[in-house]
Amino acid sequence: MNKKLYFLLLALLAFANVNAQMLDPAKWTTKIEKKSANTFLLTFDGTIEKEWHLYSQFTPDGGPLPLEVIFKNAKGNFTLVGKAKESKTRTAFNDIFEVNETFFEKKAQITQEIKVTNPNFTKVEVELNYQVCKDVCINMEKKFTFVLPVNTLSSALNPDTKTTETIIAETAVLDTLKKDSLQPSLGTSNVVIADTPAAIEKTANKSEKRGLLSIFFLAFLGGLAALMTPCVFPMIPMTVSFFTKQSKTKAKGISNAIIYGVAIILIYVMLGFLVTWVFGADALNALSTNVWFNVIFFVLLVVFAASFLGAFEIMLPNSWANKVDNQADRGGIIGILFMALALAIVSFSCTGPIVGTLLVEAASNGGIAPVVGMFGFSLALALPFMLFAMFPGWLNSLPKSGGWLNTVKVFLGFLELALAFKFLSNADLVLQLHLLEREVFLAIWIAIFGVLALYLFGKITLPHDSPLPHISVGRLMMGLLVLTFTVYLIPGLWGAPLKIISAFPPPMEYSESPFGIGNSSRSNSAVILPEGAKSGPHGIVVFDDYEKGLAYAKTISKPIMLDFTGYACVNCRKMENNVWSDIDVLKLLKNEVVVISLYVDDKRELPKEQQFVSKKTGSEIETIGDKWTDFMISTYKTNTQPLYVLTDLEGNSLNQEKPTISYVGVTEYESWLKSGIANFKK
């Protein structure tokens, strides 16, 4: 009997141990390959569990956390040869963060070449920081040690060595997972698997396709706008007349015009290919989310806008146009190709800013977006030349050239100027400078579109405008449309969501006043913020420091809801947007509990005296995020976000059957909240 009890106890302990293992969806193996006397290739091969995503180095700022490869002991020992390279990734639009996130599925490989400069150096210490997400997100930190071959020194001294050997490194994969944790025991966490792998893949494909279709559609509109400029529009009847008069037959004229149109498309598509090839598909995505490149894009678009508004003209050298024009006289298909190139060069002062803007916008999508964008733009540009050649009678229906063409150009200049501030806003958001908060951004847009409306109504004139005795009906209608849009923007200063332009201005939280101008927390006694608190999602009073939140909860005798979250946690935002916004849930969060949101990816360093080594994981706790991660792991035995815990004022869980809850629906979340609150009041 004693033996049975003994073995039963062992089994229970084993079971408990199994359920207390780290939740680690990505497993890594490493190897080191000697490439030459003193260069080595370090390889990390990751196997990712089904349905989990591991985010790439090149996933943009403002979304999930990108992978970081940190070399701890490089100084004085070795140098990096280029940037770490990645295996195949997937890019899909994330409608929560409104970015095209880049991630690995199932497999991930990272390679980095290094050049050893210290002949006595033997060990490379590397740290991988990354985020993996499914229905919850986990921030991981893993450390690896690569041991260099014993003959490194002799090889370095003998540059003629040709051997290439692969050492399957007995790397000490130090499982000090600073941001790992023990897997929650049965009944302590409720992680809902919402999507099957097929559904995830289908959604990703749809998002990626939708992103490229959007780029194509916007580029096509850009091409139509370019047609209506003074540099291009007058070329349509001239070019079509040339083909119809110079060709011996009508069929020949049509075929030449079609070749001309196809040549225009090829020129711009080749430009898209060139941009993608020079920078690389992933690099374009990375550049577009870099702070300095966003600033450069801002300056570039302001220059384009100034050109359209009449300050100066951006032109390619006249010698280029002359040389190409001479080649166009050769006749035949070659001559037609050079005619198309001549159009691109001559019209550059009008098309250049539009093409540049499209390439900048397409770069934020990465991949083949620049190619798709140039195809859409050139298709719109080429179609009229082909269609009017097929049906010359249509030329009579074209409006005559005149001042209205310059009006189109000025209109585009205002649009360029408005779009420029989107890129400046991106840089400000990444740096968290709060120089271009939501109200300031909207005020700038209101000013830009307000002045555009005055221009369209004829109240303002610019350098290249011709006298305007009256405005046309079309111009009046466009002016009314712009004025309506301007008026629509104004309530945004008072906190209106402005869903039509939600992807452009900073989010509601990035604001001088989360409640809108004229409705600040000071003017509303119901939302006066306690010391140490801030306004969170939907106006919920939130603390981001546990001690301050606990002290406040004790003064008003209310239970605490711990919200373990992350700035880059997708499903945390989904819970806040879709569950916390429910009227009944929101009422509970605002009135019945004290919400303490602890950000596990907060990279701000703790003061030196507050840094320590975790007793649970053995990791160095250096940042605020490390502190809250260690608190979550040590107390609640999990490393997933979002994670919600209802506690009393002594830190005891109020929900015995389900102490923690994660990514769930409104009904279950509300029920869990009510149960914990009721237990607190007993």
Short mmCIF file of C-alpha atoms in Angstrom, two decimals, residues 97-580:
data_model
loop_
_atom_site.label_atom_id
_atom_site.label_comp_id
_atom_site.label_asym_id
_atom_site.label_seq_id
_atom_site.Cartn_x
_atom_site.Cartn_y
_atom_site.Cartn_z
CA PHE A 97 -1.56 48.04 -35.72
CA GLU A 98 -2.27 48.94 -39.38
CA VAL A 99 1.14 47.73 -40.55
CA ASN A 100 2.31 44.94 -42.84
CA GLU A 101 3.97 42.66 -40.30
CA THR A 102 6.66 40.19 -41.42
CA PHE A 103 6.98 36.83 -39.66
CA PHE A 104 8.22 33.24 -39.81
CA GLU A 105 5.95 30.18 -39.79
CA LYS A 106 7.05 26.63 -38.89
CA LYS A 107 10.74 27.24 -39.71
CA ALA A 108 13.16 30.11 -39.21
CA GLN A 109 16.83 30.40 -40.09
CA ILE A 110 19.10 33.30 -39.17
CA THR A 111 22.67 33.45 -40.49
CA GLN A 112 25.41 35.92 -39.64
CA GLU A 113 28.94 35.99 -41.00
CA ILE A 114 31.67 37.29 -38.67
CA LYS A 115 35.34 38.12 -39.15
CA VAL A 116 37.58 37.32 -36.16
CA THR A 117 40.17 40.02 -35.40
CA ASN A 118 41.54 38.67 -32.11
CA PRO A 119 43.64 35.50 -32.68
CA ASN A 120 43.13 34.44 -29.03
CA PHE A 121 39.35 34.67 -29.23
CA THR A 122 37.47 31.37 -28.78
CA LYS A 123 33.81 31.97 -27.88
CA VAL A 124 31.05 34.05 -29.53
CA GLU A 125 28.23 35.01 -27.18
CA VAL A 126 24.94 35.81 -28.90
CA GLU A 127 21.52 36.79 -27.63
CA LEU A 128 18.27 36.43 -29.60
CA ASN A 129 15.38 38.64 -28.54
CA TYR A 130 12.09 37.99 -30.31
CA GLN A 131 8.33 37.76 -30.00
CA VAL A 132 6.13 34.77 -30.80
CA CYS A 133 2.37 35.07 -31.01
CA LYS A 134 -0.67 32.89 -31.53
CA ASP A 135 -3.70 33.85 -29.49
CA VAL A 136 -1.27 35.13 -26.89
CA CYS A 137 2.18 36.67 -27.27
CA ILE A 138 5.44 35.74 -25.59
CA ASN A 139 8.59 37.87 -25.50
CA MET A 140 11.63 35.59 -25.52
CA GLU A 141 15.31 36.05 -24.85
CA LYS A 142 17.73 33.19 -25.51
CA LYS A 143 21.49 33.11 -25.14
CA PHE A 144 23.90 31.01 -27.19
CA THR A 145 27.64 30.43 -27.08
CA PHE A 146 29.49 29.43 -30.27
CA VAL A 147 32.86 27.77 -29.64
CA LEU A 148 35.38 28.51 -32.39
CA PRO A 149 37.58 25.65 -33.72
CA VAL A 150 40.79 25.04 -31.82
CA ASN A 151 42.89 25.76 -34.94
CA THR A 152 41.47 29.24 -35.40
CA LEU A 153 44.75 30.88 -34.48
CA SER A 154 46.85 28.73 -36.81
CA SER A 155 44.36 29.24 -39.63
CA ALA A 156 44.45 32.98 -39.15
CA LEU A 157 48.24 32.94 -39.33
CA ASN A 158 48.07 30.88 -42.53
CA PRO A 159 45.96 32.79 -45.04
CA ASP A 160 46.48 30.11 -47.67
CA THR A 161 44.28 27.68 -45.75
CA LYS A 162 41.47 26.57 -48.08
CA THR A 163 39.60 24.10 -45.93
CA THR A 164 35.99 24.70 -45.11
CA GLU A 165 34.67 22.71 -42.19
CA THR A 166 31.31 22.62 -40.51
CA ILE A 167 31.24 22.17 -36.79
CA ILE A 168 27.95 21.17 -35.29
CA ALA A 169 28.42 23.37 -32.31
CA GLU A 170 28.13 21.91 -28.89
CA THR A 171 26.83 25.39 -28.18
CA ALA A 172 25.86 25.96 -24.67
CA VAL A 173 22.30 26.98 -25.40
CA LEU A 174 21.77 28.78 -22.18
CA ASP A 175 18.10 28.42 -21.48
CA THR A 176 18.07 31.51 -19.36
CA LEU A 177 14.89 32.65 -20.95
CA LYS A 178 14.63 36.05 -19.43
CA LYS A 179 11.13 36.38 -20.77
CA ASP A 180 10.05 32.77 -20.61
CA SER A 181 8.01 31.23 -17.86
CA LEU A 182 6.46 28.12 -16.47
CA GLN A 183 3.47 26.84 -18.38
CA PRO A 184 0.25 27.49 -16.50
CA SER A 185 -1.09 24.55 -14.54
CA LEU A 186 -4.45 23.04 -15.42
CA GLY A 187 -7.33 25.41 -14.90
CA THR A 188 -5.19 28.52 -14.38
CA SER A 189 -5.28 29.90 -17.87
CA ASN A 190 -7.81 29.94 -20.61
CA VAL A 191 -6.09 30.27 -23.99
CA VAL A 192 -8.56 30.09 -26.84
CA ILE A 193 -7.33 28.82 -30.20
CA ALA A 194 -9.42 30.93 -32.52
CA ASP A 195 -8.09 29.96 -35.92
CA THR A 196 -6.88 26.82 -37.61
CA PRO A 197 -3.59 26.97 -39.58
CA ALA A 198 -5.59 26.93 -42.81
CA ALA A 199 -7.66 29.87 -41.62
CA ILE A 200 -4.55 31.81 -40.57
CA GLU A 201 -2.90 31.18 -43.93
CA LYS A 202 -6.07 32.14 -45.78
CA THR A 203 -6.36 35.38 -43.79
CA ALA A 204 -2.70 36.22 -44.38
CA ASN A 205 -3.04 35.61 -48.12
CA LYS A 206 -6.16 37.79 -48.27
CA SER A 207 -4.44 40.59 -46.34
CA GLU A 208 -1.36 40.48 -48.54
CA LYS A 209 -3.50 40.45 -51.69
CA ARG A 210 -5.62 43.31 -50.37
CA GLY A 211 -2.48 45.37 -49.70
CA LEU A 212 -1.20 44.92 -53.27
CA LEU A 213 -4.65 45.65 -54.74
CA SER A 214 -4.78 48.87 -52.72
CA ILE A 215 -1.36 49.87 -54.04
CA PHE A 216 -2.45 49.09 -57.61
CA PHE A 217 -5.69 51.07 -57.26
CA LEU A 218 -3.98 54.11 -55.71
CA ALA A 219 -1.25 53.98 -58.37
CA PHE A 220 -3.88 53.77 -61.12
CA LEU A 221 -5.56 56.87 -59.70
CA GLY A 222 -2.13 58.52 -59.60
CA GLY A 223 -1.70 57.73 -63.28
CA LEU A 224 -5.08 59.27 -64.10
CA ALA A 225 -4.09 62.37 -62.12
CA ALA A 226 -0.80 62.59 -64.05
CA LEU A 227 -2.80 62.54 -67.30
CA MET A 228 -4.59 65.70 -66.21
CA THR A 229 -1.38 67.72 -65.77
CA PRO A 230 0.01 70.34 -68.20
CA CYS A 231 2.99 68.11 -69.06
CA VAL A 232 1.00 65.08 -70.23
CA PHE A 233 -2.52 66.06 -71.32
CA PRO A 234 -1.50 68.11 -74.39
CA MET A 235 0.65 65.15 -75.52
CA ILE A 236 -2.38 62.90 -76.08
CA PRO A 237 -3.83 64.50 -79.26
CA MET A 238 -0.31 65.27 -80.60
CA THR A 239 0.91 61.69 -80.19
CA VAL A 240 -2.28 60.07 -81.46
CA SER A 241 -2.32 62.36 -84.53
CA PHE A 242 1.29 61.41 -85.24
CA PHE A 243 0.47 57.67 -85.29
CA THR A 244 -2.68 58.05 -87.38
CA LYS A 245 -1.05 60.35 -89.98
CA GLN A 246 2.38 58.66 -90.24
CA SER A 247 1.00 55.12 -90.51
CA LYS A 248 0.07 53.87 -93.97
CA THR A 249 -3.06 52.10 -92.73
CA LYS A 250 -5.43 52.58 -89.84
CA ALA A 251 -4.53 49.11 -88.50
CA LYS A 252 -0.84 50.03 -88.54
CA GLY A 253 -1.53 53.24 -86.66
CA ILE A 254 -3.47 51.34 -84.00
CA SER A 255 -0.72 48.71 -83.64
CA ASN A 256 1.95 51.43 -83.30
CA ALA A 257 -0.10 53.19 -80.63
CA ILE A 258 -0.51 49.93 -78.73
CA ILE A 259 3.25 49.33 -78.92
CA TYR A 260 3.74 52.88 -77.64
CA GLY A 261 1.41 52.25 -74.70
CA VAL A 262 3.09 48.93 -73.86
CA ALA A 263 6.47 50.69 -74.00
CA ILE A 264 5.26 53.28 -71.45
CA ILE A 265 4.16 50.44 -69.15
CA LEU A 266 7.50 48.63 -69.55
CA ILE A 267 9.50 51.78 -68.71
CA TYR A 268 7.70 52.38 -65.42
CA VAL A 269 7.49 48.70 -64.44
CA MET A 270 11.25 48.44 -65.03
CA LEU A 271 11.64 51.41 -62.67
CA GLY A 272 9.66 49.47 -60.04
CA PHE A 273 11.85 46.39 -60.59
CA LEU A 274 14.97 48.55 -60.32
CA VAL A 275 13.91 50.04 -56.97
CA THR A 276 13.05 46.58 -55.60
CA TRP A 277 16.32 45.07 -56.91
CA VAL A 278 18.59 47.86 -55.65
CA PHE A 279 17.13 48.03 -52.16
CA GLY A 280 15.74 44.51 -51.81
CA ALA A 281 12.15 43.61 -50.92
CA ASP A 282 12.81 43.28 -47.17
CA ALA A 283 15.11 46.31 -47.08
CA LEU A 284 12.38 48.51 -48.57
CA ASN A 285 10.06 47.50 -45.76
CA ALA A 286 12.78 48.12 -43.16
CA LEU A 287 13.73 51.50 -44.66
CA SER A 288 10.15 52.70 -44.76
CA THR A 289 9.79 52.20 -41.00
CA ASN A 290 13.16 53.72 -40.09
CA VAL A 291 12.98 57.09 -38.32
CA TRP A 292 15.49 58.86 -40.53
CA PHE A 293 14.00 57.57 -43.77
CA ASN A 294 10.55 58.72 -42.64
CA VAL A 295 12.04 62.17 -42.09
CA ILE A 296 13.70 62.02 -45.53
CA PHE A 297 10.38 60.96 -47.10
CA PHE A 298 8.72 63.92 -45.38
CA VAL A 299 11.27 66.38 -46.81
CA LEU A 300 11.02 64.74 -50.24
CA LEU A 301 7.23 65.07 -50.38
CA VAL A 302 7.39 68.69 -49.21
CA VAL A 303 9.79 69.37 -52.10
CA PHE A 304 7.38 67.63 -54.51
CA ALA A 305 4.49 69.68 -53.11
CA ALA A 306 6.41 72.95 -53.52
CA SER A 307 7.14 72.01 -57.14
CA PHE A 308 3.47 71.33 -57.88
CA LEU A 309 2.43 74.56 -56.16
CA GLY A 310 4.68 76.55 -58.52
CA ALA A 311 7.78 77.33 -56.46
CA PHE A 312 10.06 75.62 -59.03
CA GLU A 313 10.04 72.74 -61.52
CA ILE A 314 11.81 69.43 -61.10
CA MET A 315 13.25 68.59 -64.51
CA LEU A 316 15.66 66.05 -65.92
CA PRO A 317 18.58 67.45 -68.00
CA ASN A 318 17.49 68.75 -71.43
CA SER A 319 20.36 66.82 -73.02
CA TRP A 320 18.63 63.57 -72.06
CA ALA A 321 15.43 64.58 -73.84
CA ASN A 322 17.35 65.73 -76.94
CA LYS A 323 19.33 62.48 -77.24
CA VAL A 324 16.22 60.33 -76.77
CA ASP A 325 14.24 62.48 -79.23
CA ASN A 326 16.92 61.95 -81.89
CA GLN A 327 16.66 58.19 -81.42
CA ALA A 328 12.87 58.40 -81.78
CA ASP A 329 13.34 59.52 -85.39
CA ARG A 330 14.75 56.10 -86.31
CA GLY A 331 11.26 54.72 -86.93
CA GLY A 332 10.02 51.20 -86.39
CA ILE A 333 9.57 49.57 -82.98
CA ILE A 334 12.89 50.99 -81.70
CA GLY A 335 11.77 54.50 -82.59
CA ILE A 336 8.44 53.99 -80.82
CA LEU A 337 10.22 52.76 -77.68
CA PHE A 338 12.35 55.91 -77.64
CA MET A 339 9.19 58.02 -78.15
CA ALA A 340 7.76 56.47 -74.98
CA LEU A 341 11.02 57.18 -73.14
CA ALA A 342 10.91 60.77 -74.42
CA LEU A 343 7.41 61.17 -72.97
CA ALA A 344 8.63 59.91 -69.58
CA ILE A 345 11.56 62.39 -69.60
CA VAL A 346 9.68 65.43 -70.92
CA SER A 347 6.74 64.96 -68.55
CA PHE A 348 8.98 64.30 -65.52
CA SER A 349 8.27 67.68 -63.92
CA CYS A 350 4.64 66.58 -63.53
CA THR A 351 4.94 62.80 -63.23
CA GLY A 352 8.14 62.71 -61.14
CA PRO A 353 6.55 63.82 -57.84
CA ILE A 354 3.62 61.42 -58.35
CA VAL A 355 5.94 58.51 -59.20
CA GLY A 356 8.18 59.37 -56.24
CA THR A 357 5.24 59.49 -53.86
CA LEU A 358 3.91 56.16 -55.13
CA LEU A 359 7.31 54.50 -54.71
CA VAL A 360 7.61 55.86 -51.17
CA GLU A 361 4.12 54.60 -50.28
CA ALA A 362 4.74 51.22 -51.96
CA ALA A 363 8.00 50.84 -50.05
CA SER A 364 6.03 50.63 -46.80
CA ASN A 365 4.42 47.45 -48.14
CA GLY A 366 7.73 45.86 -49.14
CA GLY A 367 7.91 42.89 -51.51
CA ILE A 368 6.87 43.57 -55.11
CA ALA A 369 4.66 46.54 -54.18
CA PRO A 370 6.85 49.05 -56.13
CA VAL A 371 6.45 46.90 -59.27
CA VAL A 372 2.67 46.62 -58.77
CA GLY A 373 2.48 50.37 -58.14
CA MET A 374 4.39 51.27 -61.29
CA PHE A 375 2.22 48.89 -63.31
CA GLY A 376 -0.96 50.57 -62.08
CA PHE A 377 0.44 54.06 -62.71
CA SER A 378 1.74 53.31 -66.20
CA LEU A 379 -1.43 51.45 -67.21
CA ALA A 380 -3.53 54.54 -66.47
CA LEU A 381 -1.00 56.71 -68.29
CA ALA A 382 -0.82 54.48 -71.39
CA LEU A 383 -4.49 53.56 -71.86
CA PRO A 384 -5.64 56.93 -73.33
CA PHE A 385 -2.90 56.88 -75.97
CA MET A 386 -3.99 53.40 -77.07
CA LEU A 387 -7.74 54.02 -76.88
CA PHE A 388 -7.68 57.36 -78.74
CA ALA A 389 -5.55 55.78 -81.47
CA MET A 390 -8.18 53.07 -81.89
CA PHE A 391 -11.02 55.59 -81.84
CA PRO A 392 -9.64 58.94 -83.16
CA GLY A 393 -13.12 60.46 -83.15
CA TRP A 394 -12.98 60.54 -79.37
CA LEU A 395 -10.32 63.28 -79.57
CA ASN A 396 -13.06 65.78 -80.36
CA SER A 397 -14.62 65.12 -76.97
CA LEU A 398 -11.44 65.99 -75.06
CA PRO A 399 -11.55 69.35 -73.26
CA LYS A 400 -9.14 71.98 -74.53
CA SER A 401 -5.89 72.62 -72.70
CA GLY A 402 -6.00 75.61 -70.41
CA GLY A 403 -5.70 76.92 -66.88
CA TRP A 404 -7.62 73.96 -65.50
CA LEU A 405 -4.54 71.76 -66.05
CA ASN A 406 -2.53 73.92 -63.63
CA THR A 407 -5.42 73.67 -61.15
CA VAL A 408 -5.03 69.88 -61.22
CA LYS A 409 -1.30 70.26 -60.59
CA VAL A 410 -1.87 72.58 -57.61
CA PHE A 411 -4.53 70.21 -56.23
CA LEU A 412 -1.96 67.39 -56.32
CA GLY A 413 0.53 69.67 -54.56
CA PHE A 414 -1.82 70.10 -51.61
CA LEU A 415 -2.36 66.33 -51.45
CA GLU A 416 1.44 65.77 -51.47
CA LEU A 417 1.82 68.24 -48.60
CA ALA A 418 -0.87 66.52 -46.51
CA LEU A 419 0.63 63.09 -47.15
CA ALA A 420 4.09 64.34 -46.14
CA PHE A 421 2.94 64.81 -42.55
CA LYS A 422 1.98 61.14 -42.34
CA PHE A 423 5.69 60.24 -42.61
CA LEU A 424 6.75 62.91 -40.13
CA SER A 425 4.11 61.53 -37.77
CA ASN A 426 5.57 58.02 -38.14
CA ALA A 427 8.99 59.27 -37.04
CA ASP A 428 7.49 61.15 -34.10
CA LEU A 429 5.53 58.08 -32.96
CA VAL A 430 8.60 55.82 -33.05
CA LEU A 431 10.70 58.30 -31.05
CA GLN A 432 7.75 59.13 -28.77
CA LEU A 433 8.69 62.84 -28.97
CA HIS A 434 5.04 63.98 -28.77
CA LEU A 435 5.82 66.87 -31.13
CA LEU A 436 3.16 65.89 -33.65
CA GLU A 437 0.34 64.58 -31.50
CA ARG A 438 -3.13 63.92 -32.87
CA GLU A 439 -4.49 67.45 -32.35
CA VAL A 440 -1.46 69.08 -34.01
CA PHE A 441 -1.63 66.66 -36.95
CA LEU A 442 -5.35 67.31 -37.47
CA ALA A 443 -4.85 71.07 -37.14
CA ILE A 444 -2.24 70.92 -39.93
CA TRP A 445 -4.57 68.91 -42.16
CA ILE A 446 -7.48 71.26 -41.46
CA ALA A 447 -5.26 74.19 -42.49
CA ILE A 448 -4.03 72.44 -45.67
CA PHE A 449 -7.46 71.36 -46.90
CA GLY A 450 -9.05 74.62 -45.78
CA VAL A 451 -6.58 76.61 -47.93
CA LEU A 452 -7.17 74.14 -50.80
CA ALA A 453 -10.92 74.83 -50.57
CA LEU A 454 -10.24 78.60 -50.73
CA TYR A 455 -8.01 78.02 -53.77
CA LEU A 456 -10.69 76.02 -55.56
CA PHE A 457 -13.24 78.76 -54.82
CA GLY A 458 -10.86 81.26 -56.46
CA LYS A 459 -10.02 83.19 -53.27
CA ILE A 460 -6.30 82.37 -53.52
CA THR A 461 -4.10 82.37 -56.64
CA LEU A 462 -0.64 80.89 -57.18
CA PRO A 463 2.26 81.85 -59.53
CA HIS A 464 1.27 79.86 -62.63
CA ASP A 465 -2.49 80.48 -62.43
CA SER A 466 -4.23 82.24 -65.29
CA PRO A 467 -6.91 84.90 -64.60
CA LEU A 468 -10.13 83.36 -63.30
CA PRO A 469 -13.22 85.49 -64.11
CA HIS A 470 -15.49 82.70 -62.87
CA ILE A 471 -15.20 79.12 -61.59
CA SER A 472 -16.58 76.13 -63.43
CA VAL A 473 -19.27 73.87 -62.04
CA GLY A 474 -16.73 71.03 -61.74
CA ARG A 475 -14.32 73.21 -59.76
CA LEU A 476 -17.17 74.39 -57.53
CA MET A 477 -18.21 70.78 -56.81
CA MET A 478 -14.63 69.80 -56.00
CA GLY A 479 -14.32 72.83 -53.72
CA LEU A 480 -17.48 71.84 -51.86
CA LEU A 481 -16.17 68.28 -51.48
CA VAL A 482 -12.85 69.51 -50.03
CA LEU A 483 -14.68 71.95 -47.71
CA THR A 484 -16.93 69.11 -46.50
CA PHE A 485 -13.85 66.99 -45.75
CA THR A 486 -12.27 69.92 -43.87
CA VAL A 487 -15.37 70.38 -41.73
CA TYR A 488 -15.42 66.59 -41.10
CA LEU A 489 -11.88 66.83 -39.64
CA ILE A 490 -12.71 69.56 -37.12
CA PRO A 491 -14.57 67.37 -34.54
CA GLY A 492 -11.43 65.22 -34.38
CA LEU A 493 -9.90 67.98 -32.26
CA TRP A 494 -12.55 67.18 -29.66
CA GLY A 495 -11.97 63.44 -29.77
CA ALA A 496 -14.09 62.24 -32.72
CA PRO A 497 -12.67 58.95 -34.11
CA LEU A 498 -12.58 60.07 -37.80
CA LYS A 499 -12.76 56.49 -39.09
CA ILE A 500 -12.46 57.54 -42.74
CA ILE A 501 -8.83 58.57 -42.18
CA SER A 502 -8.00 56.29 -39.24
CA ALA A 503 -4.76 55.06 -40.89
CA PHE A 504 -3.27 58.56 -41.20
CA PRO A 505 -3.34 60.56 -37.94
CA PRO A 506 -1.73 59.37 -34.68
CA PRO A 507 -3.96 57.17 -32.47
CA MET A 508 -6.36 58.63 -29.93
CA GLU A 509 -4.00 57.78 -27.05
CA TYR A 510 -1.18 59.82 -28.65
CA SER A 511 -2.85 63.08 -27.83
CA GLU A 512 -2.44 66.23 -25.76
CA SER A 513 -5.70 65.29 -24.08
CA PRO A 514 -7.06 61.73 -24.36
CA PHE A 515 -10.56 63.17 -23.95
CA GLY A 516 -10.23 65.75 -26.72
CA ILE A 517 -9.80 69.51 -26.60
CA GLY A 518 -12.28 71.15 -24.26
CA ASN A 519 -13.10 67.86 -22.53
CA SER A 520 -9.95 67.21 -20.52
CA SER A 521 -9.77 65.25 -17.31
CA ARG A 522 -9.53 68.51 -15.35
CA SER A 523 -12.90 69.67 -16.62
CA ASN A 524 -14.73 66.48 -15.79
CA SER A 525 -14.83 65.44 -12.15
CA ALA A 526 -15.84 61.92 -13.14
CA VAL A 527 -12.48 61.35 -14.79
CA ILE A 528 -10.05 63.19 -12.49
CA LEU A 529 -6.91 61.05 -12.58
CA PRO A 530 -5.41 59.86 -9.29
CA GLU A 531 -1.70 60.42 -8.73
CA GLY A 532 0.34 58.00 -10.84
CA ALA A 533 -2.59 57.09 -13.12
CA LYS A 534 -3.25 57.85 -16.77
CA SER A 535 -6.17 57.61 -19.15
CA GLY A 536 -6.16 54.23 -20.87
CA PRO A 537 -8.29 52.67 -23.62
CA HIS A 538 -11.87 54.03 -23.73
CA GLY A 539 -11.10 56.47 -20.91
CA ILE A 540 -10.43 53.75 -18.30
CA VAL A 541 -8.23 55.01 -15.45
CA VAL A 542 -5.08 52.88 -15.62
CA PHE A 543 -1.93 52.59 -13.50
CA ASP A 544 1.30 51.32 -15.06
CA ASP A 545 3.09 50.82 -11.75
CA TYR A 546 1.99 48.03 -9.41
CA GLU A 547 2.87 49.77 -6.13
CA LYS A 548 1.04 52.98 -7.04
CA GLY A 549 -2.01 51.08 -8.26
CA LEU A 550 -2.09 48.93 -5.12
CA ALA A 551 -1.85 51.99 -2.86
CA TYR A 552 -4.78 53.62 -4.68
CA ALA A 553 -6.86 50.42 -4.55
CA LYS A 554 -6.39 50.32 -0.77
CA THR A 555 -7.59 53.90 -0.37
CA ILE A 556 -10.87 53.22 -2.21
CA SER A 557 -11.16 49.55 -1.19
CA LYS A 558 -11.65 48.05 -4.65
CA PRO A 559 -10.23 44.86 -6.18
CA ILE A 560 -7.29 45.01 -8.57
CA MET A 561 -7.29 43.80 -12.15
CA LEU A 562 -3.74 43.13 -13.29
CA ASP A 563 -3.38 43.51 -17.05
CA PHE A 564 -0.11 41.94 -18.23
CA THR A 565 0.24 43.47 -21.66
CA GLY A 566 2.73 44.78 -24.21
CA TYR A 567 3.04 47.76 -26.51
CA ALA A 568 3.52 45.32 -29.43
CA CYS A 569 0.94 42.73 -28.33
CA VAL A 570 -1.62 42.26 -31.12
CA ASN A 571 -4.18 40.34 -29.10
CA CYS A 572 -3.89 42.76 -26.20
CA ARG A 573 -5.10 45.49 -28.58
CA LYS A 574 -7.85 43.17 -29.87
CA MET A 575 -9.09 42.58 -26.32
CA GLU A 576 -9.06 46.31 -25.60
CA ASN A 577 -10.83 47.19 -28.87
CA ASN A 578 -13.37 44.36 -28.99
CA VAL A 579 -13.95 43.23 -25.39
CA TRP A 580 -13.15 46.18 -23.14
#
